[in-house]
Amino acid sequence: MKLIDTRQAVGHVLCHDLTQIIPGVIKDARFRKGHIVTEEDIPVLLSMGKEKLYVWEKKPGVLHEDEAAERLCALCRNEHMHATPVKEGKIELIADAGGLFQVDVERLNAVNGEDDVMIATRHTNTAVRVGDKLAGTRIIPLVIEEKRLADIEARAGAAPLLTLTPWKLKTCGVITTGNEVASGLIEDQFTPVVVEKLRRYGIEMVEHCTPGDDQAALTAAALSYHEKGLELILCTGGMSVDPDDRTPGAIKATGARIVCYGAPVLPGAMFLLGYFADGTPIAGLPGCVMYAKATVFDLLLPRLAAGVRIERSDLKSLGHGGLCLGCGDCRYPVCPFGKG
């Protein structure tokens, strides 16, 4: 690039977009990269505050901001997402499917730790819909040495920084605990809440039972659902340490491998997660899921729905950001809850 006086720019090629801002009217590129400046453009450019202009001088080994943004975008992009056309040196990635969005945070931080480059993303482990914005990439200066960018790419590695896993699970069996529910003394208010949460991710409750608090009956129901091939098994209630709360013991008796009983999340500390040998998840949901608007179940259901395995370390890492503030006007997931 070279810097010239705008009044002498007729016939020169702009090397970057020039944005015009008219409050309440427009904020967009008035002149695009590659535009050949005309005599008529000079008054407009001056009115935009452009007394000087950078015009393009292509040099070997130097990348323009548009080319660099495309290279950074390639570091991020994976299946089920597409890139927008480059605009003002920036490219955005857009979701092509509803699913679980995940970020390799450690590698992202390594890239952003370099000067003059940036990649901004949504939070990892969040649910997204078709058309949602996932990330944006650009460099800070107008140009960057190609070798420097190549070094950053090499350190980042071959695997994309971002993944989008479409919703996978379709069927669920729900076991509602409690003798008071089984006997009809109280109305089951837990199951409708769970059904609605499942619906958001394309999962249907195809089996439901109310075996009371009998531990053997709870275990038998869970094993029956597993034998029928249901993709997710949920036990609602009976998750505390009271003597008549039998759900944790019932789940353990199924032979499923228990990932963790207890999570550093409020509400939802008494959550239990396990997996059968074939990978089918089974979970015990504490009572807070019935009445609290956002709980540990809301944080983990997107991963379960996408068929992404949840390990003990994943659950234990939820403590940072795992305190729901109980706002009167709940805006989850547009809030700090679950954002580590």
PDB file of C-alpha atoms in Angstrom, residues 173-338:
ATOM      1  CA  GLY A 173     -38.165 -42.406  28.285  1.00  0.00           C
ATOM      2  CA  VAL A 174     -39.130 -40.505  31.427  1.00  0.00           C
ATOM      3  CA  ILE A 175     -39.503 -42.176  34.829  1.00  0.00           C
ATOM      4  CA  THR A 176     -41.348 -39.943  37.281  1.00  0.00           C
ATOM      5  CA  THR A 177     -40.615 -40.907  40.888  1.00  0.00           C
ATOM      6  CA  GLY A 178     -42.650 -40.352  44.033  1.00  0.00           C
ATOM      7  CA  ASN A 179     -45.387 -42.402  45.698  1.00  0.00           C
ATOM      8  CA  GLU A 180     -47.477 -39.245  45.949  1.00  0.00           C
ATOM      9  CA  VAL A 181     -47.508 -39.014  42.142  1.00  0.00           C
ATOM     10  CA  ALA A 182     -48.034 -42.742  41.582  1.00  0.00           C
ATOM     11  CA  SER A 183     -51.006 -42.781  43.950  1.00  0.00           C
ATOM     12  CA  GLY A 184     -52.568 -39.698  42.400  1.00  0.00           C
ATOM     13  CA  LEU A 185     -52.327 -37.615  45.564  1.00  0.00           C
ATOM     14  CA  ILE A 186     -50.638 -34.833  43.596  1.00  0.00           C
ATOM     15  CA  GLU A 187     -50.500 -33.950  39.931  1.00  0.00           C
ATOM     16  CA  ASP A 188     -47.319 -34.716  38.039  1.00  0.00           C
ATOM     17  CA  GLN A 189     -45.969 -31.267  37.247  1.00  0.00           C
ATOM     18  CA  PHE A 190     -42.419 -32.435  36.545  1.00  0.00           C
ATOM     19  CA  THR A 191     -42.949 -34.377  33.322  1.00  0.00           C
ATOM     20  CA  PRO A 192     -44.572 -31.551  31.299  1.00  0.00           C
ATOM     21  CA  VAL A 193     -41.569 -29.320  32.055  1.00  0.00           C
ATOM     22  CA  VAL A 194     -39.147 -31.996  30.874  1.00  0.00           C
ATOM     23  CA  VAL A 195     -41.203 -32.723  27.745  1.00  0.00           C
ATOM     24  CA  GLU A 196     -41.092 -29.068  26.743  1.00  0.00           C
ATOM     25  CA  LYS A 197     -37.331 -28.856  27.261  1.00  0.00           C
ATOM     26  CA  LEU A 198     -36.816 -31.996  25.178  1.00  0.00           C
ATOM     27  CA  ARG A 199     -39.042 -30.655  22.399  1.00  0.00           C
ATOM     28  CA  ARG A 200     -36.711 -27.709  21.818  1.00  0.00           C
ATOM     29  CA  TYR A 201     -34.029 -30.139  20.676  1.00  0.00           C
ATOM     30  CA  GLY A 202     -36.230 -32.428  18.587  1.00  0.00           C
ATOM     31  CA  ILE A 203     -36.507 -35.168  21.243  1.00  0.00           C
ATOM     32  CA  GLU A 204     -39.861 -36.874  21.881  1.00  0.00           C
ATOM     33  CA  MET A 205     -40.898 -38.580  25.099  1.00  0.00           C
ATOM     34  CA  VAL A 206     -42.136 -41.932  23.771  1.00  0.00           C
ATOM     35  CA  GLU A 207     -42.349 -43.784  27.100  1.00  0.00           C
ATOM     36  CA  HIS A 208     -43.445 -42.587  30.537  1.00  0.00           C
ATOM     37  CA  CYS A 209     -44.149 -44.341  33.828  1.00  0.00           C
ATOM     38  CA  THR A 210     -44.732 -43.506  37.509  1.00  0.00           C
ATOM     39  CA  PRO A 211     -43.346 -46.408  39.588  1.00  0.00           C
ATOM     40  CA  GLY A 212     -43.373 -44.503  42.872  1.00  0.00           C
ATOM     41  CA  ASP A 213     -40.375 -44.744  45.172  1.00  0.00           C
ATOM     42  CA  ASP A 214     -39.698 -48.467  44.884  1.00  0.00           C
ATOM     43  CA  GLN A 215     -36.035 -48.748  43.958  1.00  0.00           C
ATOM     44  CA  ALA A 216     -36.385 -52.100  42.201  1.00  0.00           C
ATOM     45  CA  ALA A 217     -39.294 -50.784  40.130  1.00  0.00           C
ATOM     46  CA  LEU A 218     -37.282 -47.704  39.150  1.00  0.00           C
ATOM     47  CA  THR A 219     -34.367 -49.869  38.041  1.00  0.00           C
ATOM     48  CA  ALA A 220     -36.660 -52.227  36.126  1.00  0.00           C
ATOM     49  CA  ALA A 221     -38.265 -49.309  34.275  1.00  0.00           C
ATOM     50  CA  ALA A 222     -34.891 -47.898  33.271  1.00  0.00           C
ATOM     51  CA  LEU A 223     -33.661 -51.283  32.055  1.00  0.00           C
ATOM     52  CA  SER A 224     -36.888 -51.766  30.106  1.00  0.00           C
ATOM     53  CA  TYR A 225     -36.424 -48.439  28.332  1.00  0.00           C
ATOM     54  CA  HIS A 226     -32.843 -49.328  27.524  1.00  0.00           C
ATOM     55  CA  GLU A 227     -33.867 -52.688  26.094  1.00  0.00           C
ATOM     56  CA  LYS A 228     -36.432 -50.931  23.900  1.00  0.00           C
ATOM     57  CA  GLY A 229     -33.640 -48.838  22.392  1.00  0.00           C
ATOM     58  CA  LEU A 230     -34.655 -45.424  23.722  1.00  0.00           C
ATOM     59  CA  GLU A 231     -31.828 -42.969  23.170  1.00  0.00           C
ATOM     60  CA  LEU A 232     -32.146 -41.063  26.458  1.00  0.00           C
ATOM     61  CA  ILE A 233     -33.491 -42.126  29.850  1.00  0.00           C
ATOM     62  CA  LEU A 234     -34.450 -39.546  32.479  1.00  0.00           C
ATOM     63  CA  CYS A 235     -35.490 -40.113  36.085  1.00  0.00           C
ATOM     64  CA  THR A 236     -37.210 -37.100  37.626  1.00  0.00           C
ATOM     65  CA  GLY A 237     -37.063 -36.410  41.343  1.00  0.00           C
ATOM     66  CA  GLY A 238     -35.915 -38.458  44.319  1.00  0.00           C
ATOM     67  CA  MET A 239     -32.347 -37.216  43.935  1.00  0.00           C
ATOM     68  CA  SER A 240     -31.557 -35.847  47.417  1.00  0.00           C
ATOM     69  CA  VAL A 241     -29.990 -37.684  50.356  1.00  0.00           C
ATOM     70  CA  ASP A 242     -33.288 -38.275  52.201  1.00  0.00           C
ATOM     71  CA  PRO A 243     -33.884 -41.941  53.141  1.00  0.00           C
ATOM     72  CA  ASP A 244     -36.887 -42.188  50.817  1.00  0.00           C
ATOM     73  CA  ASP A 245     -35.047 -40.777  47.804  1.00  0.00           C
ATOM     74  CA  ARG A 246     -34.148 -43.916  45.873  1.00  0.00           C
ATOM     75  CA  THR A 247     -33.323 -42.631  42.400  1.00  0.00           C
ATOM     76  CA  PRO A 248     -29.487 -42.553  42.630  1.00  0.00           C
ATOM     77  CA  GLY A 249     -29.404 -46.122  43.928  1.00  0.00           C
ATOM     78  CA  ALA A 250     -31.862 -47.249  41.267  1.00  0.00           C
ATOM     79  CA  ILE A 251     -29.757 -45.782  38.469  1.00  0.00           C
ATOM     80  CA  LYS A 252     -26.578 -47.344  39.854  1.00  0.00           C
ATOM     81  CA  ALA A 253     -28.340 -50.715  40.014  1.00  0.00           C
ATOM     82  CA  THR A 254     -28.920 -50.648  36.238  1.00  0.00           C
ATOM     83  CA  GLY A 255     -25.204 -51.289  35.740  1.00  0.00           C
ATOM     84  CA  ALA A 256     -24.699 -47.974  33.959  1.00  0.00           C
ATOM     85  CA  ARG A 257     -21.306 -46.351  34.512  1.00  0.00           C
ATOM     86  CA  ILE A 258     -21.875 -43.359  36.746  1.00  0.00           C
ATOM     87  CA  VAL A 259     -20.004 -40.332  35.434  1.00  0.00           C
ATOM     88  CA  CYS A 260     -20.812 -38.167  38.429  1.00  0.00           C
ATOM     89  CA  TYR A 261     -23.400 -37.793  41.182  1.00  0.00           C
ATOM     90  CA  GLY A 262     -23.401 -34.127  42.100  1.00  0.00           C
ATOM     91  CA  ALA A 263     -22.477 -31.084  40.028  1.00  0.00           C
ATOM     92  CA  PRO A 264     -21.053 -27.685  41.046  1.00  0.00           C
ATOM     93  CA  VAL A 265     -24.148 -25.896  39.758  1.00  0.00           C
ATOM     94  CA  LEU A 266     -26.961 -24.081  41.536  1.00  0.00           C
ATOM     95  CA  PRO A 267     -29.709 -24.901  40.909  1.00  0.00           C
ATOM     96  CA  GLY A 268     -28.962 -28.552  40.155  1.00  0.00           C
ATOM     97  CA  ALA A 269     -26.307 -29.763  42.594  1.00  0.00           C
ATOM     98  CA  MET A 270     -27.918 -33.218  42.977  1.00  0.00           C
ATOM     99  CA  PHE A 271     -27.752 -34.059  39.269  1.00  0.00           C
ATOM    100  CA  LEU A 272     -26.593 -37.568  38.306  1.00  0.00           C
ATOM    101  CA  LEU A 273     -25.316 -38.753  34.942  1.00  0.00           C
ATOM    102  CA  GLY A 274     -24.407 -42.216  33.756  1.00  0.00           C
ATOM    103  CA  TYR A 275     -23.960 -44.175  30.532  1.00  0.00           C
ATOM    104  CA  PHE A 276     -24.846 -47.722  29.593  1.00  0.00           C
ATOM    105  CA  ALA A 277     -22.137 -49.756  27.886  1.00  0.00           C
ATOM    106  CA  ASP A 278     -23.581 -48.916  24.457  1.00  0.00           C
ATOM    107  CA  GLY A 279     -23.375 -45.178  25.152  1.00  0.00           C
ATOM    108  CA  THR A 280     -27.029 -44.568  26.043  1.00  0.00           C
ATOM    109  CA  PRO A 281     -27.180 -41.787  28.651  1.00  0.00           C
ATOM    110  CA  ILE A 282     -29.278 -42.037  31.799  1.00  0.00           C
ATOM    111  CA  ALA A 283     -29.708 -39.065  34.119  1.00  0.00           C
ATOM    112  CA  GLY A 284     -31.321 -38.279  37.437  1.00  0.00           C
ATOM    113  CA  LEU A 285     -32.898 -34.820  37.515  1.00  0.00           C
ATOM    114  CA  PRO A 286     -33.234 -33.025  40.854  1.00  0.00           C
ATOM    115  CA  GLY A 287     -36.497 -31.337  41.779  1.00  0.00           C
ATOM    116  CA  CYS A 288     -35.255 -27.865  40.861  1.00  0.00           C
ATOM    117  CA  VAL A 289     -35.630 -28.750  37.166  1.00  0.00           C
ATOM    118  CA  MET A 290     -39.401 -28.695  37.727  1.00  0.00           C
ATOM    119  CA  TYR A 291     -39.636 -25.141  39.054  1.00  0.00           C
ATOM    120  CA  ALA A 292     -36.414 -23.221  38.250  1.00  0.00           C
ATOM    121  CA  LYS A 293     -36.254 -21.642  34.814  1.00  0.00           C
ATOM    122  CA  ALA A 294     -32.563 -22.513  34.256  1.00  0.00           C
ATOM    123  CA  THR A 295     -30.694 -25.387  35.917  1.00  0.00           C
ATOM    124  CA  VAL A 296     -27.864 -27.831  35.351  1.00  0.00           C
ATOM    125  CA  PHE A 297     -30.196 -29.757  33.014  1.00  0.00           C
ATOM    126  CA  ASP A 298     -30.431 -26.762  30.680  1.00  0.00           C
ATOM    127  CA  LEU A 299     -26.633 -26.538  30.587  1.00  0.00           C
ATOM    128  CA  LEU A 300     -26.163 -30.221  29.716  1.00  0.00           C
ATOM    129  CA  LEU A 301     -29.215 -31.075  27.596  1.00  0.00           C
ATOM    130  CA  PRO A 302     -27.736 -29.554  24.401  1.00  0.00           C
ATOM    131  CA  ARG A 303     -24.716 -31.863  24.687  1.00  0.00           C
ATOM    132  CA  LEU A 304     -26.910 -34.854  25.384  1.00  0.00           C
ATOM    133  CA  ALA A 305     -29.192 -33.984  22.453  1.00  0.00           C
ATOM    134  CA  ALA A 306     -26.215 -33.788  20.097  1.00  0.00           C
ATOM    135  CA  GLY A 307     -24.922 -37.160  21.259  1.00  0.00           C
ATOM    136  CA  VAL A 308     -21.734 -35.594  22.619  1.00  0.00           C
ATOM    137  CA  ARG A 309     -20.237 -37.618  25.466  1.00  0.00           C
ATOM    138  CA  ILE A 310     -20.068 -35.771  28.790  1.00  0.00           C
ATOM    139  CA  GLU A 311     -17.180 -36.692  31.068  1.00  0.00           C
ATOM    140  CA  ARG A 312     -16.608 -36.078  34.768  1.00  0.00           C
ATOM    141  CA  SER A 313     -14.222 -33.222  33.999  1.00  0.00           C
ATOM    142  CA  ASP A 314     -16.938 -31.523  31.931  1.00  0.00           C
ATOM    143  CA  LEU A 315     -19.311 -31.581  34.876  1.00  0.00           C
ATOM    144  CA  LYS A 316     -16.678 -30.466  37.364  1.00  0.00           C
ATOM    145  CA  SER A 317     -15.749 -27.483  35.192  1.00  0.00           C
ATOM    146  CA  LEU A 318     -19.258 -26.045  35.436  1.00  0.00           C
ATOM    147  CA  GLY A 319     -18.589 -24.397  38.798  1.00  0.00           C
ATOM    148  CA  HIS A 320     -17.160 -21.251  37.207  1.00  0.00           C
ATOM    149  CA  GLY A 321     -20.331 -19.552  36.007  1.00  0.00           C
ATOM    150  CA  GLY A 322     -22.536 -22.272  37.478  1.00  0.00           C
ATOM    151  CA  LEU A 323     -24.420 -19.996  39.873  1.00  0.00           C
ATOM    152  CA  CYS A 324     -27.802 -18.882  38.557  1.00  0.00           C
ATOM    153  CA  LEU A 325     -28.651 -15.412  39.858  1.00  0.00           C
ATOM    154  CA  GLY A 326     -32.378 -16.129  39.915  1.00  0.00           C
ATOM    155  CA  CYS A 327     -33.360 -13.005  38.026  1.00  0.00           C
ATOM    156  CA  GLY A 328     -37.053 -12.159  38.158  1.00  0.00           C
ATOM    157  CA  ASP A 329     -37.138 -11.789  34.377  1.00  0.00           C
ATOM    158  CA  CYS A 330     -35.200 -14.874  33.255  1.00  0.00           C
ATOM    159  CA  ARG A 331     -33.327 -14.314  29.989  1.00  0.00           C
ATOM    160  CA  TYR A 332     -31.444 -17.616  29.854  1.00  0.00           C
ATOM    161  CA  PRO A 333     -29.457 -18.445  27.750  1.00  0.00           C
ATOM    162  CA  VAL A 334     -28.700 -14.738  27.196  1.00  0.00           C
ATOM    163  CA  CYS A 335     -27.120 -14.407  30.652  1.00  0.00           C
ATOM    164  CA  PRO A 336     -23.944 -15.371  32.550  1.00  0.00           C
ATOM    165  CA  PHE A 337     -25.305 -18.724  33.803  1.00  0.00           C
ATOM    166  CA  GLY A 338     -23.135 -21.557  32.562  1.00  0.00           C
TER     167      GLY A 338
END
